[in-house]
Short mmCIF file of C-alpha atoms in Angstrom, two decimals:
data_model
loop_
_atom_site.label_atom_id
_atom_site.label_comp_id
_atom_site.label_asym_id
_atom_site.label_seq_id
_atom_site.Cartn_x
_atom_site.Cartn_y
_atom_site.Cartn_z
CA MET A 5 136.57 78.14 125.87
CA GLU A 6 135.38 80.11 128.73
CA HIS A 7 133.17 83.56 129.51
CA GLU A 8 132.61 85.50 132.74
CA VAL A 9 130.04 88.42 132.16
CA PHE A 10 128.97 90.10 135.44
CA VAL A 11 124.98 90.64 136.11
CA PRO A 12 124.35 93.70 138.62
CA VAL A 13 121.09 90.14 140.33
CA PRO A 14 121.53 88.60 143.01
CA GLU A 15 122.18 85.00 142.77
CA GLU A 16 118.88 83.31 144.35
CA GLN A 17 117.26 85.68 141.45
CA LEU A 18 118.91 84.17 138.68
CA ARG A 19 118.72 80.75 140.24
CA GLU A 20 114.94 80.56 139.77
CA ALA A 21 115.01 81.83 135.98
CA LEU A 22 117.23 79.43 135.52
CA ALA A 23 115.01 76.81 136.90
CA ASP A 24 112.51 77.70 133.95
CA PRO A 25 112.84 76.35 131.36
CA GLY A 26 109.67 79.45 129.66
CA ARG A 27 112.16 82.80 131.46
CA VAL A 28 115.83 80.77 130.21
CA ALA A 29 113.88 80.35 126.58
CA ARG A 30 113.38 84.75 126.39
CA ALA A 31 116.76 85.14 127.83
CA VAL A 32 118.33 83.68 124.62
CA PRO A 33 118.54 86.85 122.25
CA GLY A 34 116.38 86.27 118.48
CA LEU A 35 114.99 83.15 120.06
CA GLN A 36 111.63 82.31 118.33
CA ARG A 37 110.06 79.91 120.44
CA ASP A 38 108.58 76.41 118.07
CA ALA A 39 104.82 76.39 118.82
CA ASP A 40 104.53 72.87 118.79
CA PRO A 41 108.10 70.90 120.28
CA GLY A 42 106.49 68.30 120.50
CA ALA A 43 106.70 65.57 123.20
CA ASP A 44 110.52 64.72 122.82
CA ALA A 45 111.66 67.57 122.28
CA ALA A 46 113.74 69.66 124.67
CA PRO A 47 112.28 72.17 127.32
CA VAL A 48 113.40 74.93 125.16
CA SER A 49 113.20 74.74 121.25
CA GLY A 50 113.07 77.19 118.07
CA ARG A 51 115.14 79.14 115.40
CA LEU A 52 118.23 81.42 116.29
CA LYS A 53 120.25 83.17 113.96
CA VAL A 54 123.95 84.21 114.27
CA ARG A 55 125.50 85.65 112.55
CA VAL A 56 129.25 84.68 112.65
CA GLY A 57 131.71 87.52 110.83
CA GLY A 58 129.90 88.64 107.62
CA HIS A 59 127.87 85.19 107.68
CA SER A 60 123.40 84.63 108.70
CA ILE A 61 123.17 81.16 109.59
CA THR A 62 119.30 79.69 111.14
CA TYR A 63 119.59 77.17 113.17
CA ARG A 64 116.99 74.63 114.27
CA GLY A 65 117.05 72.83 117.99
CA GLY A 66 116.97 72.64 121.76
CA LEU A 67 118.43 74.08 124.85
CA ARG A 68 118.54 72.12 128.12
CA VAL A 69 119.31 73.61 132.11
CA ALA A 70 120.17 70.65 134.33
CA PRO A 71 121.71 70.90 137.93
CA GLY A 72 125.54 69.76 138.31
CA ASP A 73 127.69 69.32 141.05
CA GLY A 74 128.59 72.11 143.59
CA GLY A 75 125.64 75.00 142.52
CA ALA A 76 126.62 74.11 138.89
CA TYR A 77 124.21 73.82 136.33
CA GLU A 78 125.40 71.91 132.71
CA LEU A 79 123.88 73.56 129.40
CA THR A 80 124.14 70.87 126.98
CA GLY A 81 121.82 70.74 122.49
CA SER A 82 122.57 70.26 119.34
CA ALA A 83 121.17 72.70 116.63
CA GLU A 84 120.82 71.95 112.73
CA GLU A 85 120.83 74.71 109.82
CA VAL A 86 117.27 75.95 108.34
CA ARG A 87 119.28 75.78 105.56
CA GLY A 88 122.22 73.56 104.51
CA SER A 89 123.92 69.92 106.21
CA GLY A 90 125.26 71.50 109.09
CA ALA A 91 125.00 71.07 112.96
CA VAL A 92 126.51 72.91 116.00
CA THR A 93 126.11 70.49 119.42
CA PHE A 94 127.53 72.36 122.86
CA SER A 95 128.43 71.50 126.19
CA LEU A 96 128.50 74.15 129.04
CA ALA A 97 129.13 74.62 132.31
CA LEU A 98 127.10 77.61 134.13
CA ARG A 99 128.40 78.27 137.68
CA LEU A 100 127.03 81.54 139.93
CA ALA A 101 128.76 83.47 141.96
CA ALA A 102 127.82 86.66 144.25
CA GLY A 103 130.35 89.83 142.99
CA PRO A 104 130.80 92.88 143.83
CA GLU A 105 127.07 95.31 144.73
CA GLY A 106 125.07 92.23 145.35
CA GLY A 107 125.31 91.62 141.63
CA THR A 108 126.33 88.29 140.42
CA GLN A 109 129.42 87.12 138.44
CA VAL A 110 127.91 84.51 136.02
CA ALA A 111 131.35 81.95 134.57
CA PHE A 112 130.61 80.11 130.84
CA ALA A 113 133.26 76.54 130.79
CA GLY A 114 133.33 74.08 127.95
CA THR A 115 133.04 72.82 124.33
CA ALA A 116 131.11 73.10 121.36
CA THR A 117 131.69 71.50 117.76
CA GLY A 118 130.08 71.92 114.60
CA ASP A 119 130.56 71.72 110.67
CA GLY A 120 128.79 72.93 107.06
CA ARG A 121 128.84 76.69 107.10
CA VAL A 122 130.48 77.62 110.65
CA ALA A 123 133.40 75.17 110.13
CA GLU A 124 134.03 77.14 107.37
CA VAL A 125 134.17 80.50 108.81
CA ALA A 126 135.67 78.78 110.89
CA LYS A 127 138.36 77.92 109.23
CA THR A 128 138.97 81.06 107.19
CA SER A 129 138.41 83.41 110.93
CA PRO A 130 138.07 81.05 114.28
CA GLN A 131 138.81 85.25 115.73
CA ALA A 132 134.75 85.96 114.56
CA VAL A 133 134.11 82.74 116.25
CA GLU A 134 134.66 83.02 118.94
CA SER A 135 133.12 86.52 118.94
CA ALA A 136 130.29 85.13 117.66
CA LEU A 137 130.30 82.32 120.55
CA ARG A 138 131.40 85.54 123.31
CA ARG A 139 128.69 87.67 121.94
CA LEU A 140 125.94 85.26 122.61
CA LEU A 141 127.33 83.58 126.03
CA GLY A 142 127.11 87.35 127.15
CA ARG A 143 124.17 88.93 126.00
CA PHE A 144 122.30 85.50 126.86
CA ALA A 145 123.63 86.48 130.93
CA GLU A 146 122.14 89.44 130.56
CA GLY A 147 118.92 87.98 129.19
CA LEU A 148 119.25 86.24 132.60
CA GLY A 149 119.29 89.38 134.28
CA VAL A 150 116.36 91.01 132.41
CA VAL A 151 114.23 87.40 132.87
CA SER A 152 114.14 87.16 136.64
CA GLY A 153 112.90 89.46 137.23
CA GLU A 154 109.76 89.07 135.72
CA ALA A 155 107.22 86.57 137.20
CA PRO A 156 106.70 82.59 134.76
CA LEU A 157 103.90 83.36 132.27
CA ALA A 158 100.71 81.32 132.02
CA GLY A 159 100.82 78.57 130.18
CA GLU A 160 104.90 78.43 130.55
CA ALA A 161 106.78 75.09 131.63
CA GLY A 162 107.50 76.15 135.08
CA GLY A 163 104.25 78.89 134.72
CA VAL A 164 101.36 79.39 136.55
CA SER A 165 98.81 76.94 134.04
CA ALA A 166 95.43 78.55 133.28
CA ALA A 167 93.85 75.82 135.53
CA GLU A 168 95.13 76.32 137.86
CA GLU A 169 94.92 79.30 138.28
CA PRO A 170 92.93 80.70 142.22
CA PRO A 171 89.81 81.84 141.20
CA ALA A 172 88.43 85.81 140.68
CA ALA A 173 87.31 86.77 144.01
CA GLY A 174 83.92 87.74 143.73
CA GLY A 175 82.09 84.39 142.03
CA GLU A 176 82.32 82.42 139.66
CA GLY A 177 82.34 83.55 135.65
CA GLY A 178 81.26 86.89 136.51
CA GLY A 179 82.26 90.02 138.42
CA ALA A 180 85.76 90.49 138.66
CA ALA A 181 86.70 88.55 135.67
CA SER A 182 84.33 89.99 134.03
CA GLY A 183 86.26 93.27 133.85
CA ALA A 184 88.82 91.99 132.23
CA GLY A 185 87.26 93.57 128.74
CA PRO A 186 86.87 97.01 128.37
CA GLU A 187 84.81 99.42 130.80
CA VAL A 188 80.58 99.97 129.65
CA PRO A 189 78.84 102.30 130.29
CA GLY A 190 75.84 102.13 132.48
CA ASP A 191 74.12 104.44 130.99
CA VAL A 192 74.26 104.18 127.38
CA SER A 193 71.04 105.93 126.41
CA ARG A 194 72.79 109.23 126.78
CA LEU A 195 75.01 109.46 123.81
CA PHE A 196 72.35 109.90 121.14
CA GLU A 197 71.01 112.53 123.34
CA GLY A 198 73.05 114.84 121.75
CA GLU A 199 71.24 117.53 118.39
CA VAL A 200 72.79 116.39 115.60
CA PRO A 201 72.36 119.59 112.59
CA PRO A 202 70.53 119.13 109.44
CA PRO A 203 72.13 119.26 106.07
CA SER A 204 73.15 122.48 104.29
CA LEU A 205 70.13 122.61 102.15
CA ASP A 206 67.39 122.54 104.82
CA PRO A 207 65.54 125.78 105.12
CA LEU A 208 66.11 125.23 108.81
CA ALA A 209 69.52 125.04 108.97
CA ASP A 210 69.68 128.57 109.63
CA GLU A 211 67.38 128.64 113.06
CA PHE A 212 68.74 125.98 114.20
CA ASP A 213 72.78 128.08 113.95
CA VAL A 214 70.74 130.39 115.53
CA VAL A 215 69.31 128.79 118.56
CA ALA A 216 72.37 126.55 119.41
CA GLY A 217 74.26 129.67 119.25
CA ALA A 218 71.85 131.34 121.82
CA GLY A 219 71.98 127.79 124.10
CA ALA A 220 75.62 128.20 124.21
CA GLY A 221 75.90 130.40 127.05
CA THR A 222 73.02 133.61 128.32
CA ASP A 223 77.10 135.52 128.46
CA ALA A 224 77.59 135.99 124.97
CA GLY A 225 77.68 139.79 123.65
CA PRO A 226 77.00 140.62 120.44
CA ASP A 227 81.01 140.71 119.42
CA GLU A 228 80.03 136.79 119.30
CA GLU A 229 77.15 137.40 116.99
CA PRO A 230 78.83 137.05 113.79
CA VAL A 231 81.61 134.87 114.67
CA ALA A 232 78.86 132.02 115.59
CA ALA A 233 76.79 133.33 112.45
CA GLU A 234 80.74 132.85 110.43
CA ALA A 235 80.80 129.55 111.61
CA ALA A 236 77.54 127.68 110.11
CA HIS A 237 78.03 129.22 107.23
CA ALA A 238 80.95 127.38 106.95
CA ARG A 239 79.32 124.15 108.22
CA ARG A 240 76.57 124.39 105.66
CA THR A 241 79.17 125.62 103.02
CA MET A 242 81.80 122.55 103.52
CA ILE A 243 78.93 119.84 103.63
CA GLY A 244 79.52 118.11 100.07
CA ARG A 245 82.56 119.23 98.95
CA SER A 246 85.45 117.65 98.19
CA ALA A 247 87.80 117.29 100.27
CA GLU A 248 90.38 118.72 98.36
CA GLU A 249 88.24 122.07 97.68
CA VAL A 250 87.84 122.12 101.88
CA ASP A 251 91.56 121.88 101.91
CA HIS A 252 92.31 124.76 99.72
CA ALA A 253 89.36 126.86 100.95
CA PRO A 254 90.12 130.15 102.78
CA PRO A 255 89.93 130.50 106.23
CA ARG A 256 86.74 131.52 107.22
CA GLY A 257 85.25 132.73 111.29
CA ARG A 258 88.16 134.29 113.51
CA TYR A 259 90.89 133.40 111.12
CA ALA A 260 89.82 135.18 107.61
CA PRO A 261 91.26 137.27 106.13
CA VAL A 262 90.69 141.38 106.02
CA PRO A 263 89.38 142.10 103.28
CA ALA A 264 89.96 145.49 101.23
CA THR A 265 88.35 148.34 102.44
CA GLU A 266 86.32 149.64 99.55
CA ALA A 267 85.12 153.09 99.43
CA LEU A 268 81.64 154.27 99.83
CA GLY A 269 78.96 155.27 97.40
CA GLY A 270 81.05 153.72 94.73
CA GLY A 271 78.38 152.00 93.82
CA ALA A 272 75.41 154.97 94.13
CA THR A 273 77.61 156.79 92.14
CA LEU A 274 77.52 154.41 89.13
CA ARG A 275 73.64 153.84 89.05
CA TRP A 276 73.13 157.50 87.80
CA ALA A 277 76.37 158.16 86.03
CA ALA A 278 76.02 155.88 83.19
CA PRO A 279 72.13 157.10 82.21
CA ALA A 280 73.54 160.71 82.29
CA ALA A 281 76.89 159.89 80.04
CA ALA A 282 74.88 158.17 77.77
CA VAL A 283 72.04 161.20 77.31
CA LEU A 284 74.94 163.18 77.02
CA VAL A 285 76.16 161.28 73.76
CA ALA A 286 72.56 160.31 72.62
CA SER A 287 71.95 164.26 72.39
CA ALA A 288 75.78 165.27 70.90
CA ILE A 289 74.76 162.82 68.31
CA VAL A 290 70.95 165.01 67.64
CA ALA A 291 72.84 168.59 67.62
CA GLY A 292 75.70 167.00 65.10
CA ARG A 293 72.79 166.01 62.16
CA ALA A 294 70.77 168.43 63.09
CA TRP A 295 73.68 171.33 61.96
CA ARG A 296 74.59 169.36 59.05
CA ARG A 297 70.47 169.72 58.42
CA ARG A 298 71.04 173.74 58.62
CA ARG A 299 74.33 173.88 56.30
#
C-alpha cells in the first residue's frame, strides 16, 4: 500500500527526529516502551494496542529505522499478539520531500503480512484493516512533526546521557546543582514568630482578643470594635465543635442575620405585673370567705 501525509515541519527537522530512536518511539501513537528491552531488542520496542474495526489487538514487538538510498528511510519490524498466537511483519519505505509553506510531504510505501486476529478481520472487512493502517501511519507522521521540535531526552538512545552532561556552573556538586530542589528560605525562624491564640477555655482568651484587635491598626474606629469582638467569640465557640455543627451554624460577625426588634421595657413590666396579679387573686379569695361567714 501507499500513503502520503503533509507535515507542517521543515524536512531537516524530520530527518533529525528519524535519526533519534527515542523521538521515533515517542512519535508512535500509544506505544508503551519496555523498561528493559534487552541487548538484542530493536531500538524501538514495546507494546502497542491497535484498533481494527470493532476489535482491539495488543502487539508486542520492535521497529528499526535505517537510512536507505536516495535520502529515503527503511522501516522494518515485527510484532506478536500479547493474547494470542498471531503475528505481523512489515517493511516500509519512507521518503521526505519539500512541501508548500515550508512543510514536508511524508510518503509511505511497502507491504505487511499478518495472521491471527487481524487476518480474520481482513477476511470479512479488508477496508477496516486498510483504514486502521492508514490512520496509524498518519498519526505517526504527525507525531514526528511534534517530536521534531523536542530535544532528545537524557538516558534515551541518541540522547544525552547523565554521564555526558556538562558540569553545572558554580562548582562540583554544589551551587547551581542544588538549586534543582525546592527553594528554602534563609531564615526559617520567622515562621514560628507568629502569635498562637489560646484555647477557648483559657480565662485570658478575651484579653488576647483585645490585644490582637488593638494591634491590627491604630486607625480602627469605634464601629469596628463590635465586629472584632464578635469574630473572637465565633473563634472561641467553634473550637471543639463538630464539622457538622460548624457547617450548619448561623453566620456570625458582619454576616450574621439582624435579630428582630423587641419592645423596650417589656422585661420590667413583667417583673411587677406577676406579683400584683398574685396579690389580687389572694385578696379576692379572702374577701369571698369573709362574705360567706357573715351570711
